[in-house]
Short mmCIF file of C-alpha atoms and ligand atoms in Angstrom, two decimals:
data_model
loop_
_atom_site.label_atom_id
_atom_site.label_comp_id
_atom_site.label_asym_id
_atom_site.label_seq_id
_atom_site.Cartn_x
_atom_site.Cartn_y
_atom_site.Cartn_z
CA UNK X 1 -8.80 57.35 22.59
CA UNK X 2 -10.37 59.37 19.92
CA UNK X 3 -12.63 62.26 21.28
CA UNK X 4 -14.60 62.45 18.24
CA UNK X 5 -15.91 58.85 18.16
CA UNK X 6 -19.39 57.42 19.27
CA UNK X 7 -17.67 54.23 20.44
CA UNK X 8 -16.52 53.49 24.14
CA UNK X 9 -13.21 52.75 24.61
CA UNK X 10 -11.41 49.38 24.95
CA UNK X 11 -10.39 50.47 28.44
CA UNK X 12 -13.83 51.67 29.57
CA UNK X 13 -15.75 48.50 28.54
CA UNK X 14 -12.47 46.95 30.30
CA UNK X 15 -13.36 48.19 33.30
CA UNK X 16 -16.67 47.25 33.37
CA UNK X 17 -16.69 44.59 36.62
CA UNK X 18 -18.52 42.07 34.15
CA UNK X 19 -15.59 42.20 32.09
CA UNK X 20 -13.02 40.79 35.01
CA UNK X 21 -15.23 37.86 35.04
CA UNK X 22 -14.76 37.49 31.19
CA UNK X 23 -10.84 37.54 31.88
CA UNK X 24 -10.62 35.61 34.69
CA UNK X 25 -12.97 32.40 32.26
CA UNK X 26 -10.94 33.24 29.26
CA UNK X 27 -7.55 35.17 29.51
CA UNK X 28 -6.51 38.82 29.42
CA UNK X 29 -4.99 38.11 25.80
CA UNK X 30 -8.18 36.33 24.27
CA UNK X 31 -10.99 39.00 25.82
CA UNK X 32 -8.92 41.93 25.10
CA UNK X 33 -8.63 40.96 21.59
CA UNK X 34 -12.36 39.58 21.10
CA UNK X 35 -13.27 43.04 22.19
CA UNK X 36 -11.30 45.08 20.13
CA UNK X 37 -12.50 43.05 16.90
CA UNK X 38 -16.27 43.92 18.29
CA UNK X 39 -15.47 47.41 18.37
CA UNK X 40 -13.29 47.66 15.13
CA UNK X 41 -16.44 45.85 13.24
CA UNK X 42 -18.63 48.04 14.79
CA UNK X 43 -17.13 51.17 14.21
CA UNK X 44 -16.05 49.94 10.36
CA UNK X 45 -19.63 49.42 10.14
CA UNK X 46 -20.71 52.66 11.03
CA UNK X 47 -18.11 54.21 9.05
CA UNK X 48 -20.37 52.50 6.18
CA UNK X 49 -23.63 54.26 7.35
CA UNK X 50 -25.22 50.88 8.53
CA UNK X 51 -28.24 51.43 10.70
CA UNK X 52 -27.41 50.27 14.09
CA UNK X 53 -24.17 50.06 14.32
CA UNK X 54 -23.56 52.47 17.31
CA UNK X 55 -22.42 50.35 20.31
CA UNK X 56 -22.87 51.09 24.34
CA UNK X 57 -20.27 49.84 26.73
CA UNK X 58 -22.77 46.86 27.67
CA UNK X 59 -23.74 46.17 23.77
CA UNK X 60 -20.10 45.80 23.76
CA UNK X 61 -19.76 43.44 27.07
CA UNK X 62 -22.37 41.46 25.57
CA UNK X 63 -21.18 40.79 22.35
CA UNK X 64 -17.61 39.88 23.43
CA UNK X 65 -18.89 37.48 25.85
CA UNK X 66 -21.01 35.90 23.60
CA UNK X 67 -18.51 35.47 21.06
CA UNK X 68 -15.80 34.07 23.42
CA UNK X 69 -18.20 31.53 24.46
CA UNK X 70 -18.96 30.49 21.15
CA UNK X 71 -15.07 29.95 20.31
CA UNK X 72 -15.38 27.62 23.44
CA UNK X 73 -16.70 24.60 21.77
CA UNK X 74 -14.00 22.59 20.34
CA UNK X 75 -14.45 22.13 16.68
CA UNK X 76 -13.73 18.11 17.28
CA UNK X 77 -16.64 17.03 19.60
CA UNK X 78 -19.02 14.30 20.53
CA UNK X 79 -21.87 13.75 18.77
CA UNK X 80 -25.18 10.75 19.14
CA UNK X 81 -24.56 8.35 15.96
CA UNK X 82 -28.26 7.44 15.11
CA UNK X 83 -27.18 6.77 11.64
CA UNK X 84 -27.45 2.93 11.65
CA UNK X 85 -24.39 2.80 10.90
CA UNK X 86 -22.29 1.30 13.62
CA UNK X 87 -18.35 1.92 12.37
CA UNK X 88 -19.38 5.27 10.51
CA UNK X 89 -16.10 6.39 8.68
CA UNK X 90 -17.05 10.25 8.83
CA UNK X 91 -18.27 9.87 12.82
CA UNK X 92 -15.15 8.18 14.27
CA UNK X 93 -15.70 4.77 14.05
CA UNK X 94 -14.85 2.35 16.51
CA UNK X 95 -15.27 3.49 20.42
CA UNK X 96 -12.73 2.38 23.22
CA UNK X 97 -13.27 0.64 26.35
CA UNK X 98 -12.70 1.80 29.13
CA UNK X 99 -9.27 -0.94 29.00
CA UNK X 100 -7.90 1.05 26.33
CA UNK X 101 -8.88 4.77 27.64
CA UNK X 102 -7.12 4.14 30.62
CA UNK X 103 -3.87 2.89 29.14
CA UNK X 104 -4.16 5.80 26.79
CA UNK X 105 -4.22 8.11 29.96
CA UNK X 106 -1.57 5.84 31.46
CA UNK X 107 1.53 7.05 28.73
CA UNK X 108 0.28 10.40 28.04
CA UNK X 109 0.34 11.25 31.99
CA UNK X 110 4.09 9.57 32.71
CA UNK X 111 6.71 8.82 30.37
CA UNK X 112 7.13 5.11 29.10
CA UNK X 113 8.67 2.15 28.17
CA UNK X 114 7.76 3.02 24.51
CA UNK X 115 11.80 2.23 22.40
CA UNK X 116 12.92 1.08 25.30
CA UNK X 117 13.44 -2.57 26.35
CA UNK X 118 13.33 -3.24 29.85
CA UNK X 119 14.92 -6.70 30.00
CA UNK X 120 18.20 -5.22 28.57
CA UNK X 121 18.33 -1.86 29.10
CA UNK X 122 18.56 -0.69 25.57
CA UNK X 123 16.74 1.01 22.79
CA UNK X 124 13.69 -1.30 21.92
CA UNK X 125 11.10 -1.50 19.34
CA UNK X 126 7.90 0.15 19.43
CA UNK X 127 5.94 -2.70 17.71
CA UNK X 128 7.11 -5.14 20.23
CA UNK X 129 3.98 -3.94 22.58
CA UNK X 130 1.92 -5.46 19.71
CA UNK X 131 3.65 -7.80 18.04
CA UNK X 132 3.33 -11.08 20.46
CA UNK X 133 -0.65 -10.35 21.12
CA UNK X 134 -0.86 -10.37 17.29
CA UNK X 135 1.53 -13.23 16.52
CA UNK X 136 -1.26 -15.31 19.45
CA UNK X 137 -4.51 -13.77 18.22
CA UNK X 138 -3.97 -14.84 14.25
CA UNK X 139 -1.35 -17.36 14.75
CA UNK X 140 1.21 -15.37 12.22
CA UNK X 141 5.08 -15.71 12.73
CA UNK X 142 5.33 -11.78 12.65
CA UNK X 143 3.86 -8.63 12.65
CA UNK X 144 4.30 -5.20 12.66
CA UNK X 145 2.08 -1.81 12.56
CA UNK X 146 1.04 1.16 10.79
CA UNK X 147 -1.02 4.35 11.12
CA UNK X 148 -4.07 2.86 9.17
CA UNK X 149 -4.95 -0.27 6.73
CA UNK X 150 -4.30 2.27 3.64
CA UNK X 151 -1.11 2.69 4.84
CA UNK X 152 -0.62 -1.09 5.16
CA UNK X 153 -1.35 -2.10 1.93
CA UNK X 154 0.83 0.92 0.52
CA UNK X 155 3.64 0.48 2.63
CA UNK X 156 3.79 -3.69 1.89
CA UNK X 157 3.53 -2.83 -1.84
CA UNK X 158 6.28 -0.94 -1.98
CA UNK X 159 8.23 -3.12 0.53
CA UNK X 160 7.80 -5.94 -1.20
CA UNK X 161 6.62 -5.08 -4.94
CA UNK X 162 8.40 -1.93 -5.66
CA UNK X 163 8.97 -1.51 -9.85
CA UNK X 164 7.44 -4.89 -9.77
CA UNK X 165 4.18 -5.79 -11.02
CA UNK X 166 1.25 -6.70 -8.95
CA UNK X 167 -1.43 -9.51 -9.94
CA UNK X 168 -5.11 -8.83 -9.00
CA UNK X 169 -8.38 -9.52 -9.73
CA UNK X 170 -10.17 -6.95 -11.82
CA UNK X 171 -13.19 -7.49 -9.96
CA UNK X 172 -11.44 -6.26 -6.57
CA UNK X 173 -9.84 -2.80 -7.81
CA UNK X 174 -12.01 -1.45 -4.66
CA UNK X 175 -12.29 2.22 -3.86
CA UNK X 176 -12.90 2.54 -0.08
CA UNK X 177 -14.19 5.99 0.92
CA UNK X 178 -11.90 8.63 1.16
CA UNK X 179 -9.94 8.19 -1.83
CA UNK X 180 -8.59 4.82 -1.25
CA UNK X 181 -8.35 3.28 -4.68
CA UNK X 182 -6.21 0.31 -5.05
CA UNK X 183 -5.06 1.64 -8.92
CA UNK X 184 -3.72 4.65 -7.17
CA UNK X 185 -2.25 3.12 -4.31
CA UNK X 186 -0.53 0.88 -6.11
CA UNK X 187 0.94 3.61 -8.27
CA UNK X 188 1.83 5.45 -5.51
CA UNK X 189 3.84 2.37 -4.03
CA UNK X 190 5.52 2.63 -7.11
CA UNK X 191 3.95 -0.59 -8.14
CA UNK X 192 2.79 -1.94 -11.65
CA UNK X 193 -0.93 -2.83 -11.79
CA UNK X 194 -1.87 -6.21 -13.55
CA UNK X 195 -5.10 -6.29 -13.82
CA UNK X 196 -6.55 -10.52 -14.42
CA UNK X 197 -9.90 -11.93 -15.52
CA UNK X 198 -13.04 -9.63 -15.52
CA UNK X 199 -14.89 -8.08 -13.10
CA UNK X 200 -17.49 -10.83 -12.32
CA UNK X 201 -15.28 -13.75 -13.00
CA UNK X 202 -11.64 -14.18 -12.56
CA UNK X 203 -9.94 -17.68 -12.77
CA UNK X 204 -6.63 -19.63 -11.70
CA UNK X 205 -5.95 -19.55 -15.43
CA UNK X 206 -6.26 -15.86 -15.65
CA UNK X 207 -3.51 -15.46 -13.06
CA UNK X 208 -1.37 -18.20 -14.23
CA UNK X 209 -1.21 -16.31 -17.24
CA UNK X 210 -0.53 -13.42 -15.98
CA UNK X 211 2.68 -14.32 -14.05
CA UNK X 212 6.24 -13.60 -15.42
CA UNK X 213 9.72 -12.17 -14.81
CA UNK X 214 8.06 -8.48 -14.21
CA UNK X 215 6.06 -10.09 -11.06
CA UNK X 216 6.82 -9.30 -7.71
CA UNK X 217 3.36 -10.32 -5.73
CA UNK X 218 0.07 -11.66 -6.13
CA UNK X 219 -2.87 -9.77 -3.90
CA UNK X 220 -6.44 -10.47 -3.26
CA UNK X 221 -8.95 -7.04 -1.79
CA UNK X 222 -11.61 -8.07 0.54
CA UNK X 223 -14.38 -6.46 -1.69
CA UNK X 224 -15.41 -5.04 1.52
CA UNK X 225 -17.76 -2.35 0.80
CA UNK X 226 -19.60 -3.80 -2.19
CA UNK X 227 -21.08 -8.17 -2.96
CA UNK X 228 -20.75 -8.83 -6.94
CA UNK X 229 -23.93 -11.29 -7.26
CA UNK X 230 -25.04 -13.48 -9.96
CA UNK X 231 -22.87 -15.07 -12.37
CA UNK X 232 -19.46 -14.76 -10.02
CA UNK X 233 -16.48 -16.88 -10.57
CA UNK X 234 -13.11 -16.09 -7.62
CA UNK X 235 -10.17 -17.86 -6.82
CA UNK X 236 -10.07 -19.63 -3.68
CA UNK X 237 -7.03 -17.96 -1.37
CA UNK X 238 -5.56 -21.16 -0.95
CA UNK X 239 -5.37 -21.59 -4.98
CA UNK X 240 -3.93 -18.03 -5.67
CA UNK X 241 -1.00 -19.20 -2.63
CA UNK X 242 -0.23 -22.35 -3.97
CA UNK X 243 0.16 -20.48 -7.55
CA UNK X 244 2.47 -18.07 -5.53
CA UNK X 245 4.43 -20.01 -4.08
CA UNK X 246 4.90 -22.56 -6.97
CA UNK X 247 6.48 -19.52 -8.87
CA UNK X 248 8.23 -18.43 -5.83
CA UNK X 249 6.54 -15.39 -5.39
CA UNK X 250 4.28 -14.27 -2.23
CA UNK X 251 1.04 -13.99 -1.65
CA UNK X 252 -0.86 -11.11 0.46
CA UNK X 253 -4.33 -10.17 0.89
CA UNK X 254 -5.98 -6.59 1.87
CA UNK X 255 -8.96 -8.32 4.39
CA UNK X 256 -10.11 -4.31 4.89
CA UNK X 257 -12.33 -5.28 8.41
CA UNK X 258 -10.94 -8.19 9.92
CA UNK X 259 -11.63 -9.26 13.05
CA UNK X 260 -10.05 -11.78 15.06
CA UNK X 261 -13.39 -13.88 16.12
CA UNK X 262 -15.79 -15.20 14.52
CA UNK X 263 -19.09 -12.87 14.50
CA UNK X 264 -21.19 -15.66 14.30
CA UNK X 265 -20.59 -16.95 17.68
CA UNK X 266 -22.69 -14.00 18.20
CA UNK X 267 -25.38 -14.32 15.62
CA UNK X 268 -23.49 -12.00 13.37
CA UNK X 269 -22.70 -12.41 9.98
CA UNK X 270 -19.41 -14.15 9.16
CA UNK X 271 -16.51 -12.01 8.41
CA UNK X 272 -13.10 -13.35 6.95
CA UNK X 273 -10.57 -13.48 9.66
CA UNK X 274 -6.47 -12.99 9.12
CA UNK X 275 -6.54 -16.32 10.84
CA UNK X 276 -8.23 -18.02 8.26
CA UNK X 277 -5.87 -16.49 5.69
CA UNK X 278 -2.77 -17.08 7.11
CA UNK X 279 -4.01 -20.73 7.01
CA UNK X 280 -5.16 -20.38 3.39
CA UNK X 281 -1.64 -20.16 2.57
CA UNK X 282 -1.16 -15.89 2.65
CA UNK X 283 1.94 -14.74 3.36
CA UNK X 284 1.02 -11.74 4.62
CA UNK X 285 -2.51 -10.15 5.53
CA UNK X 286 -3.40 -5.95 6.41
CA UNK X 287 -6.14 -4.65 7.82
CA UNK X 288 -7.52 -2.18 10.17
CA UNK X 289 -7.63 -1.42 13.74
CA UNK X 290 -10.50 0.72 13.75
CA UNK X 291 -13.13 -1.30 12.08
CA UNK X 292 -14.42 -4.62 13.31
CA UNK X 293 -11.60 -4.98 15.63
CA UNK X 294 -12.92 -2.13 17.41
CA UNK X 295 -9.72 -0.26 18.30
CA UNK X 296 -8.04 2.82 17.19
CA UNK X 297 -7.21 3.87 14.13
CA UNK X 298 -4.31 1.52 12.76
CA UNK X 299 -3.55 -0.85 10.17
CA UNK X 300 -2.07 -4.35 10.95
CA UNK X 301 0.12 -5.99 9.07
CA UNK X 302 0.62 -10.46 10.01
CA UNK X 303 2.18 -13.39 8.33
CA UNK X 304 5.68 -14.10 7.08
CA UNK X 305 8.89 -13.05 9.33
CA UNK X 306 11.28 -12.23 6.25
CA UNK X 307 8.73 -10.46 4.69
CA UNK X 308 7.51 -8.49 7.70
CA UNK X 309 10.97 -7.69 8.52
CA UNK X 310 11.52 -6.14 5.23
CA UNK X 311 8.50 -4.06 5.85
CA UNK X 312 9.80 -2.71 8.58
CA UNK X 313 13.35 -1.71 7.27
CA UNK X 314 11.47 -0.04 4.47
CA UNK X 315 12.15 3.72 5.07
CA UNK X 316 8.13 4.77 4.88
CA UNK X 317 7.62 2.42 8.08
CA UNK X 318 9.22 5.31 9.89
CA UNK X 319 6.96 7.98 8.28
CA UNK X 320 3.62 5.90 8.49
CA UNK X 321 4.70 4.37 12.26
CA UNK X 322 1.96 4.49 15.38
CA UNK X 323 2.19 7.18 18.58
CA UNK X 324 2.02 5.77 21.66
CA UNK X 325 -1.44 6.62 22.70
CA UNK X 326 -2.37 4.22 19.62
CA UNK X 327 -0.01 1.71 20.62
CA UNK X 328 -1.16 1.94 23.97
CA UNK X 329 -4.83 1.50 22.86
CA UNK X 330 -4.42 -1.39 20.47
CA UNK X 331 -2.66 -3.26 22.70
CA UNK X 332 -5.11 -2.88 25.31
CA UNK X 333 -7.80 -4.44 23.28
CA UNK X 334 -5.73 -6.95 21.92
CA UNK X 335 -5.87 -8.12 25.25
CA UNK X 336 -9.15 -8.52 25.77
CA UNK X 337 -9.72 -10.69 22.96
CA UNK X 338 -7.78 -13.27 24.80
CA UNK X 339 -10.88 -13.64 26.71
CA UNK X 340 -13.55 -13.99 23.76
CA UNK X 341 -16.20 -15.08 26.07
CA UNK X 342 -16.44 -11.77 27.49
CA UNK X 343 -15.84 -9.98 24.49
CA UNK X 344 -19.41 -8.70 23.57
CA UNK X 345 -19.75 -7.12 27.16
CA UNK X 346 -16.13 -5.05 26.90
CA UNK X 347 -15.47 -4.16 23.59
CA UNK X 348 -18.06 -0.93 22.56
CA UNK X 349 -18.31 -2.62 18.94
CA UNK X 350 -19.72 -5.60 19.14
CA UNK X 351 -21.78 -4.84 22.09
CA UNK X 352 -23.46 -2.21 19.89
CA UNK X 353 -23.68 -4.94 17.09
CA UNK X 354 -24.97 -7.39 19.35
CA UNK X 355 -27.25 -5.28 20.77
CA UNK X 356 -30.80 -7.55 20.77
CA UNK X 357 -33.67 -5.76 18.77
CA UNK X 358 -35.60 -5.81 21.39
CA UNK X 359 -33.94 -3.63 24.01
CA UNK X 360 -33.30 -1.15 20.75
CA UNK X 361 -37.38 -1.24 20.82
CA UNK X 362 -37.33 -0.78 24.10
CA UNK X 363 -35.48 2.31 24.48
CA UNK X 364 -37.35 3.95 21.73
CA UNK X 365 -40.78 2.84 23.55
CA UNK X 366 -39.43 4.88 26.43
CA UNK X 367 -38.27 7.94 24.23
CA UNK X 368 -41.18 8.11 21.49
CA UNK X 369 -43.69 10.20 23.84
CA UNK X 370 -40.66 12.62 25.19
CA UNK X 371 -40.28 13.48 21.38
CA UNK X 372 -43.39 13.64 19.90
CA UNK X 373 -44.37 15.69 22.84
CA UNK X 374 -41.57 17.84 21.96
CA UNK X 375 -42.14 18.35 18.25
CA UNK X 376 -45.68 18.20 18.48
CA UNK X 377 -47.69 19.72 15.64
CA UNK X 378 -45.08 20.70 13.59
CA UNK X 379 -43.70 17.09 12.69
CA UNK X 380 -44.99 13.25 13.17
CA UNK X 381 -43.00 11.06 15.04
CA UNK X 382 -43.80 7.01 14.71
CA UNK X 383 -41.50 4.39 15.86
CA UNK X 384 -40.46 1.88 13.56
CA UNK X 385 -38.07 -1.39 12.88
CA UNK X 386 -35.10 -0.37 10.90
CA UNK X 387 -32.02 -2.08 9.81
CA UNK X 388 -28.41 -0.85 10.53
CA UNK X 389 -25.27 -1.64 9.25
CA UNK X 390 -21.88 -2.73 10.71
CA UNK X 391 -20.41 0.27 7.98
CA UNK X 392 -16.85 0.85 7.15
CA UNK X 393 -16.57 -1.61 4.44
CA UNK X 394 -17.95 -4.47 6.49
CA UNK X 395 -20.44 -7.11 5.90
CA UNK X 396 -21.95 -4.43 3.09
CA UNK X 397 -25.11 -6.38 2.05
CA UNK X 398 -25.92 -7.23 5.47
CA UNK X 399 -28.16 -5.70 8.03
CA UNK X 400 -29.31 -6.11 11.75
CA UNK X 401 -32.52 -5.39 12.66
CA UNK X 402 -32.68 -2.71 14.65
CA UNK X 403 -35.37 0.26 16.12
CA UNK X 404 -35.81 4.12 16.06
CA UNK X 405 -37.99 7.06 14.80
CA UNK X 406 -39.04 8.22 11.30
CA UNK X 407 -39.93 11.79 11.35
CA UNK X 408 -41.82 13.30 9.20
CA UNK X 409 -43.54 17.10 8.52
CA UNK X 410 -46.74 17.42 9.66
CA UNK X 411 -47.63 19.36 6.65
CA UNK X 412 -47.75 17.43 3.81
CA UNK X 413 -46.88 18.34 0.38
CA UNK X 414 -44.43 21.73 -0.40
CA UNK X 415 -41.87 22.22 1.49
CA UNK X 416 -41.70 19.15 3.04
CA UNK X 417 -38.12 18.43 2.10
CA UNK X 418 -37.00 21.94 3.60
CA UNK X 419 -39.06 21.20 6.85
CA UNK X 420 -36.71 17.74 7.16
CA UNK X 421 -33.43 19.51 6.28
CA UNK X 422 -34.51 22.33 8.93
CA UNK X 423 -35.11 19.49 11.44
CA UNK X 424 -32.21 17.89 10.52
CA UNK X 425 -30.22 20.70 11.18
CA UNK X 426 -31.85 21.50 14.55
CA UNK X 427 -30.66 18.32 15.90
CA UNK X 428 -27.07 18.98 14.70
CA UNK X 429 -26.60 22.22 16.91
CA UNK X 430 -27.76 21.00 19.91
CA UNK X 431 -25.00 20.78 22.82
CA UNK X 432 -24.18 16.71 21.63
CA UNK X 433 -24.95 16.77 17.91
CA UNK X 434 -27.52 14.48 17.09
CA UNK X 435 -26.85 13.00 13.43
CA UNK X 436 -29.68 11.12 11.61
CA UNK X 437 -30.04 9.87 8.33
CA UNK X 438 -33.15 10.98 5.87
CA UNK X 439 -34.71 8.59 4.17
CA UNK X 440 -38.06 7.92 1.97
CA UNK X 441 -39.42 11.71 3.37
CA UNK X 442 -38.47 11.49 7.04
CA UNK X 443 -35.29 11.59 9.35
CA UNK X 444 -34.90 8.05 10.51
CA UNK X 445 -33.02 8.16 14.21
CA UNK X 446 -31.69 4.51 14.51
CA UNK X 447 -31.11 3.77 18.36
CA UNK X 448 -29.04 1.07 18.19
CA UNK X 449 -25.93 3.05 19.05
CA UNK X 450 -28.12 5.59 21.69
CA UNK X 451 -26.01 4.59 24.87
CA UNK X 452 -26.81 7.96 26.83
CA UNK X 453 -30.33 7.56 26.46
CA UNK X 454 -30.10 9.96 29.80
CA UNK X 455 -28.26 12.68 27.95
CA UNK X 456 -30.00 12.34 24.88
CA UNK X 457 -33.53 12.91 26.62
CA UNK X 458 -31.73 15.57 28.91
CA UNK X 459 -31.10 17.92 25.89
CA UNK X 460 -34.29 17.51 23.74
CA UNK X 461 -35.64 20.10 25.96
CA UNK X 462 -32.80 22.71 23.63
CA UNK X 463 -34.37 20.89 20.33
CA UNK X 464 -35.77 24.46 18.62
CA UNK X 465 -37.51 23.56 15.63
C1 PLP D 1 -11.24 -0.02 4.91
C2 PLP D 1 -10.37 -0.66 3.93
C3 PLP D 1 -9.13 -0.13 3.63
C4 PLP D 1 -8.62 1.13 4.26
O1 PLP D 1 -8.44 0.94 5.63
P1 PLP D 1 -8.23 2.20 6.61
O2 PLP D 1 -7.91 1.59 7.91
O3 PLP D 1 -9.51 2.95 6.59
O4 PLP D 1 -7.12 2.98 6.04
C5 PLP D 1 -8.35 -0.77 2.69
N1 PLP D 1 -8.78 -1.88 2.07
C6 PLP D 1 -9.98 -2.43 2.33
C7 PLP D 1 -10.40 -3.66 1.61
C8 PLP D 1 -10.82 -1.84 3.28
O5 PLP D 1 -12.02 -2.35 3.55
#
């Protein structure tokens, strides 16, 4: 301790009782260290001449406690999607059921069967949890997975395509958020690109010509995340397989979403199903888990046995396998689409995109007065229809009608945009993150995805605007 400084000591702000509390909640390590940074900025600061700097044992106390609660809240958190967009990419995408939490739990709590193959005693395979519900559900001979559909579609390209060239469409050289850009994949893979046709109109002819000694596959992209309208020609899957397999060569298509029912048996827009192009004639079809299936994140790889098995002998399969908690989680809602009829009810996805307009309406009837009660004079908030999206390159020209709040400054004219940002931001630091979207000069709060209405209403009362 030095005599000559203002400051208390570490061990006299230690002994303050308050501070026991502190390390019994937090650790001696963590509180001991949090305070000695308080007092080392502090007295640093000081050192500068700034005004205030001086500290009293409590100041001290304080401050440390605060700032050990604030490192409390994980940095990876939950947060109230009122985007509209149902799978959002940047908020996590597709929610589990309670099927697939609890098997999740199940092998991270006690050790498992996960290589190991109970029938025989010996080392198993890890995709073998998967592989029969996926070989049912799409009616492929084989299957095997990956840690995401990128990963699929890079990993099959170089499996099967390595040094080789690769036919496609120009009109599908997608980029998929994130930097997923089938040009650069495809290099990657250590694939050749041929690009065929143009980008609104590519014909048999164009990949007829196309073919030669160089080619090693044929692949169609699910332009998932954009529609090309208007004068459009494409080549019908089963076409571009019979071509394939005329020439000898195979056939595979990137479907992006793909789910495993058909969403109009819901009222939902029709999305391409692996089903459907395994029977078109692919020989092999990726996608993810984590989109319209409404699992974790994973990519899926069906069709051909030879070709699957190839896959997995490739020596990337072993860098770009899945953990068991994934495994665990896919193949718990694999199994509940073997019960479609209850699917809407179990799996979080589709009952949020099923959710009927009205009840949306409904819930924002109830929650409209709480809020403009709450934000009253400073901003206007009306109810109003809306239209979300199933997002994550799915069904991208389509929307469901859905319900929420535009919000808007009270205050018209200057400023207005800041006012919208500030409220934006007010939302985002309460205890559950409420994320909007801003549109046409308000913050539009879809509810479609507003399951806690309870917990939502609960913390509006910390809204500080
Ligand atoms: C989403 C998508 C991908 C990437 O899938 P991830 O599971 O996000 O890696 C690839 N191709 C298409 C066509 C997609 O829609």
């Amino acid at each position: 301790m030095n005599p000559q400084s203002p400051f208390p000591s570490v061990d006299r702000v230690l002994n303050l009782s308050a501070m026991q509390a502190l390390i019994a909640r937090f650790g001696r390590t963590r509180t001991v260290e949090t305070l000695r940074s308080v007092l080392d900025q502090a007295r640093a600061r000081w050192r500068d001449g700034a005004p205030g700097a001086l500290l009293s044992e409590e100041d001290a106390l304080a401050r440390c406690a605060h700032l050990l609660e604030a490192d409390e809240q994980p940095s990876l958190r939950p947060v109230f999607n009122l985007t509209g967009t149902v799978l959002h990419t940047n908020l996590g995408r597709a929610l589990f059921p309670v099927e697939a939490v609890q098997a999740v739990m199940d092998v991270l709590t006690r050790p498992c069967n996960l290589e190991f193959d109970l029938d025989s005693g010996r080392r198993g395979d890890r995709d073998c949890h998967v592989e029969d519900l996926l070989c049912r559900l799409t009616g492929a001979e084989a299957a095997t997975v990956v840690n995401n559909n990128a990963a699929a579609v890079f990993l099959a390209l170089n499996a099967l395509a390595g040094r080789k060239e690769v036919i496609v469409s120009r009109g599908e050289l997608v980029e998929i958020g994130g930097a997923f850009r089938i040009p650069d994949i495809m290099f990657r893979a250590g694939c050749r690109l041929k690009e065929v046709g143009t980008t609104n109109r590519t014909h048999l002819r164009d990949f007829e010509a196309a073919i030669s000694s160089k080619t090693g596959l044929l692949l169609k992209v699910h332009t998932s995340n954009y529609a090309v309208v208007g004068f459009i020609a494409t080549v019908p899957e089963q076409n571009l397989a019979k071509l394939a397999h005329e020439h000898g060569l195979s056939f595979m298509i990137d479907l992006g979403s793909g789910t495993l029912v058909d969403l109009a048996r819901w009222g939902l827009p029709s999305e391409p199903t692996p089903q459907e192009a395994l029977k078109a004639g692919a020989d092999l079809v990726t996608f993810s888990g984590d989109k319209l299936l409404g699992g974790p994140q994973a990519g899926i790889i069906v069709g051909r046995r030879d070709l699957v098995v190839k896959i997995k002998k490739n020596p990337l399969k072993r860098a770009l396998r899945l953990d068991k908690m994934t495994l665990a989680a896919l193949e718990a809602i694999l199994r509940l689409y073997r019960d479609p009829d209850r699917l809407a009810d179990r799996l979080p996805t589709l009952r949020l995109l099923t959710r009927p307009a009205g009840d949306i309406e409904a819930a924002a009837a109830r929650v409209l007065p709480l809020l403009q009660e709450k934000l009253a004079g400073n901003y206007a908030v009306s109810s109003c229809a809306c239209a979300s999206q199933i997002g994550s390159g799915s069904l991208p020209v389509e929307r469901l009608a859905s319900h929420g709040f535009a919000i808007r400054p009270a205050k018209k004219g200057r400023g207005e945009g800041s006012a919208l940002e500030r409220l934006s931001a007010a939302f985002r630091v309460l205890p559950v993150p409420v994320i909007g979207r801003i549109e046409d000069g308000a913050l539009v709060l879809d509810l479609r995805c507003l399951e806690d209405e309870s917990g939502f209403i609960r913390q509006l009362a910390k809204l500080s605007v």
